[in-house]
Amino acid sequence: MRILYHHPLCPFSRLVRVVMAEKKLEFEPQIEKFWERRADFTALNAAGEVPVLVEEGGTVLADAVAIAEYLDEVHREPPLLPSDPLARAEVRRLVGWFGAKFFAEVTTNLVGEKVFKRLSAQHGEPDSRKIRAGFANIHEHLNYIGWLTERRAWLGGSAFTLADIAAAAQVSTIDYLGDVPWDNHPGAKDWYARVKSRPSFRVLLSDHLPGVPPPRHYADLDF
Amino acid sequence: MRILYHHPLCPFSRLVRVVMAEKKLEFEPQIEKFWERRADFTALNAAGEVPVLVEEGGTVLADAVAIAEYLDEVHREPPLLPSDPLARAEVRRLVGWFGAKFFAEVTTNLVGEKVFKRLSAQHGEPDSRKIRAGFANIHEHLNYIGWLTERRAWLGGSAFTLADIAAAAQVSTIDYLGDVPWDNHPGAKDWYARVKSRPSFRVLLSDHLPGVPPPRHYADLDF
């Protein structure tokens, strides 16, 4: 069976896990403590990062977007990118937004400082300035999600796409910490409730990291 | 005519400029001082980042990878992604590597600190620790380029692809500062010489930022 090396609180791993669940692809999940830079793992992915997908037969794929695009090309149903090139570009713009901008401005500041810095026991204590920056920055992104969903059914257009998965993969790691200010962002909350209620998302909602329990509302579909 | 909002030392803008030159697509370049967050520009791209492509007719595209994939889908020749899904995944893995890992570990530390911090007059003086980190980190990446090109004609496989463009777009901004330790990395140097000699790359080699002149070897094909 194919193997996915991942980490429960890695947003890029989450993206691939949801894509595989949407497409009903079975895989054996392997939690990888990527910060330990295990030699057998860096031999699979020189970047030393999760997710890494090893297909039956041994083909190795790395980089969440590369894996997601590959799975969407090879396993077409349900499609996670639209067929029209301009519509695809809009989905990919948002995949880039959440993978780069949200990740740098929010996820690394909150999940990076609060969880991964502790797990990897590197670089000392969490940096309170970064945590404050993460809390400050998240509002712009939740506003943008709200703005988009006032104009469209889903983030990338009329259909659920990889844009929603990429966004929810990031947001869900912040929600695992209980750090999403949902009360101030009803539009984003409504969108996230709809993503959360998809069967593909259930696998993330049952994540439980030892020593870092999620808040009670995390797995609650009516949060 | 289509308009490309870009900045000469933005590696993501460079990626799109080379893609358009490979495909012989004409455009009107507009240098955007994106750090000024001009209202008319953020109306085009809420992320406030370059590159932004405005097609004839007014369709707006943002995010370098989204633009590049779009252009490759709509203007097929020459193809910049292979046709086989696994080969495409390998190219996209490397596009991700250079756009995220190289950018975070090298480009932001060198070009970000030395050029954009000064241009935008924000956040005070260049951070010498970051600059040292950039110089330390670049070796791993140049080694990796050398390792790949010992095994393949080009970074992503047997053909010149978006992987080479994404890598050279980043590397070329460091080379503009004269900060690439070419002497220690003959494999990477040989690859870069081959990229540099392509007609599509000429447009980058004539870049000249006022107050930040490139070193003499920058435009030299035999550096």
Coordinates of C-alpha atoms in Angstrom, one line a residue, chain A residues 16-198:
Chain A
V16 CA -2.4 15.9 1.1
R17 CA -4.4 13.9 3.6
V18 CA -7.6 15.7 2.7
V19 CA -6.9 15.4 -1.0
M20 CA -6.4 11.6 -0.6
A21 CA -9.6 11.3 1.4
E22 CA -11.6 13.3 -1.2
K23 CA -10.3 10.8 -3.8
K24 CA -10.9 7.8 -1.5
L25 CA -7.3 6.7 -1.9
E26 CA -6.1 4.4 0.8
F27 CA -2.7 4.9 2.3
E28 CA -0.7 3.9 5.4
P29 CA 0.0 7.1 7.4
Q30 CA 3.5 7.3 9.0
I31 CA 4.1 10.1 11.4
E32 CA 7.6 11.6 10.7
K33 CA 9.4 13.7 13.2
F34 CA 11.0 15.6 10.3
W35 CA 13.0 17.9 12.5
E36 CA 15.1 14.9 13.6
R37 CA 16.4 14.6 10.0
R38 CA 16.4 10.8 10.0
A39 CA 18.8 9.7 7.3
D40 CA 16.3 7.2 5.7
F41 CA 13.8 10.1 5.5
T42 CA 16.1 12.7 4.0
A43 CA 17.1 10.0 1.4
L44 CA 13.4 10.1 0.3
N45 CA 13.2 13.9 0.4
A46 CA 16.4 15.9 0.4
A47 CA 14.3 18.9 1.7
G48 CA 13.8 16.9 4.9
E49 CA 10.1 18.0 4.9
V50 CA 6.8 16.3 5.1
P51 CA 4.6 15.3 3.3
V52 CA 6.3 12.6 1.3
L53 CA 4.2 10.1 -0.6
V54 CA 5.6 6.7 -1.5
E55 CA 3.5 5.0 -4.2
E56 CA 3.1 1.3 -4.5
G57 CA 6.1 0.3 -6.4
G58 CA 8.3 2.8 -4.6
T59 CA 7.9 6.0 -6.6
V60 CA 8.6 8.9 -4.2
L61 CA 6.7 12.2 -4.4
A62 CA 7.4 15.3 -2.3
D63 CA 6.0 18.8 -1.9
A64 CA 2.3 19.1 -1.0
V65 CA 1.3 21.0 -4.1
A66 CA 3.2 18.7 -6.4
I67 CA 1.6 15.7 -4.8
A68 CA -1.9 17.2 -4.9
E69 CA -1.6 18.2 -8.6
Y70 CA -0.3 14.7 -9.4
L71 CA -3.1 13.0 -7.5
D72 CA -5.6 15.2 -9.3
E73 CA -4.1 14.3 -12.7
V74 CA -4.0 10.6 -12.1
H75 CA -7.2 10.1 -10.0
R76 CA -9.6 12.4 -11.6
E77 CA -12.7 12.0 -9.4
P78 CA -13.7 14.2 -7.8
P79 CA -11.7 16.9 -9.6
L80 CA -10.1 19.4 -7.2
L81 CA -9.1 21.8 -10.0
P82 CA -11.6 23.3 -12.5
S83 CA -11.1 22.5 -16.2
D84 CA -11.0 26.1 -17.4
P85 CA -7.4 27.5 -17.4
L86 CA -8.4 30.9 -15.9
A87 CA -10.4 29.2 -13.2
R88 CA -7.5 26.9 -12.5
A89 CA -5.2 29.9 -12.2
E90 CA -7.6 31.4 -9.6
V91 CA -7.5 28.2 -7.5
R92 CA -3.7 28.0 -7.8
R93 CA -3.4 31.7 -6.7
L94 CA -5.2 30.9 -3.5
V95 CA -3.3 27.7 -3.0
G96 CA -0.2 29.9 -3.2
W97 CA -1.7 32.5 -0.9
F98 CA -2.4 30.0 1.9
G99 CA 0.8 28.0 1.4
A100 CA 3.1 31.0 1.4
K101 CA 1.4 34.1 2.8
F102 CA -0.8 32.6 5.5
F103 CA 1.8 30.0 6.4
A104 CA 4.5 32.7 6.8
E105 CA 2.3 35.3 8.5
V106 CA 0.2 33.1 10.7
T107 CA 1.1 29.4 10.9
T108 CA 4.8 29.6 11.5
N109 CA 4.2 32.3 14.1
L110 CA 1.6 30.3 16.0
V111 CA 2.0 26.6 15.3
G112 CA 5.7 27.0 14.6
E113 CA 6.5 28.8 17.9
K114 CA 4.0 27.0 20.2
V115 CA 4.3 23.5 18.9
F116 CA 7.2 22.7 16.6
K117 CA 9.8 24.8 18.5
R118 CA 9.0 22.8 21.6
L119 CA 8.8 19.4 19.8
S120 CA 12.1 20.0 18.1
A121 CA 13.7 21.5 21.2
Q122 CA 15.5 24.0 19.1
H123 CA 16.0 27.7 19.1
G124 CA 15.0 28.1 22.7
E125 CA 11.7 29.4 24.0
P126 CA 8.7 30.5 21.9
D127 CA 9.1 34.0 20.7
S128 CA 6.3 36.1 22.2
R129 CA 6.7 38.8 19.5
K130 CA 6.1 36.2 16.8
I131 CA 3.1 34.8 18.6
R132 CA 1.6 38.3 18.8
A133 CA 2.3 38.9 15.1
G134 CA 0.5 35.6 14.3
F135 CA -2.5 36.7 16.3
A136 CA -2.5 40.1 14.6
N137 CA -2.0 38.8 11.1
I138 CA -4.8 36.1 11.2
H139 CA -7.5 38.8 11.0
E140 CA -6.6 39.9 7.5
H141 CA -6.7 36.4 6.3
L142 CA -10.1 35.5 7.9
N143 CA -11.5 38.8 6.5
Y144 CA -10.3 37.7 3.1
I145 CA -11.9 34.3 3.4
G146 CA -15.1 36.1 4.4
W147 CA -14.8 38.6 1.5
L148 CA -14.3 35.7 -1.0
T149 CA -17.2 33.7 0.3
E150 CA -19.6 36.6 0.1
R151 CA -18.9 36.5 -3.6
R152 CA -18.6 32.8 -4.3
A153 CA -19.8 29.5 -2.9
W154 CA -16.3 28.4 -2.2
L155 CA -12.9 30.1 -2.0
G156 CA -11.8 29.4 -5.6
G157 CA -15.2 29.7 -7.3
S158 CA -18.5 27.8 -7.5
A159 CA -17.1 24.4 -6.6
F160 CA -15.1 23.0 -3.6
T161 CA -11.5 22.9 -4.8
L162 CA -7.9 22.6 -3.8
A163 CA -8.1 26.3 -2.7
D164 CA -10.5 25.3 0.1
I165 CA -8.3 22.4 1.1
A166 CA -5.2 24.5 1.1
A167 CA -6.8 27.2 3.2
A168 CA -8.5 24.8 5.6
A169 CA -5.3 22.8 6.1
Q170 CA -3.6 25.9 7.4
V171 CA -6.6 27.2 9.4
S172 CA -7.2 23.8 11.0
T173 CA -3.7 23.8 12.6
I174 CA -4.5 27.1 14.2
D175 CA -7.9 25.9 15.3
Y176 CA -6.2 22.8 16.9
L177 CA -4.5 25.3 19.2
G178 CA -7.8 27.1 19.8
D179 CA -6.3 30.3 18.4
V180 CA -8.8 31.2 15.6
P181 CA -10.9 34.2 16.6
W182 CA -14.1 32.8 15.1
D183 CA -16.5 35.1 16.9
N184 CA -15.1 38.1 15.0
H185 CA -15.3 36.4 11.6
P186 CA -18.7 34.9 10.9
G187 CA -18.1 34.6 7.2
A188 CA -14.9 32.6 7.6
K189 CA -16.6 30.5 10.3
D190 CA -19.5 29.6 8.1
W191 CA -17.0 28.5 5.3
Y192 CA -14.9 26.5 7.7
A193 CA -18.0 24.8 9.1
R194 CA -18.9 23.7 5.6
V195 CA -15.4 22.4 5.0
K196 CA -15.3 20.6 8.4
S197 CA -18.6 18.8 7.7
R198 CA -17.1 17.1 4.6

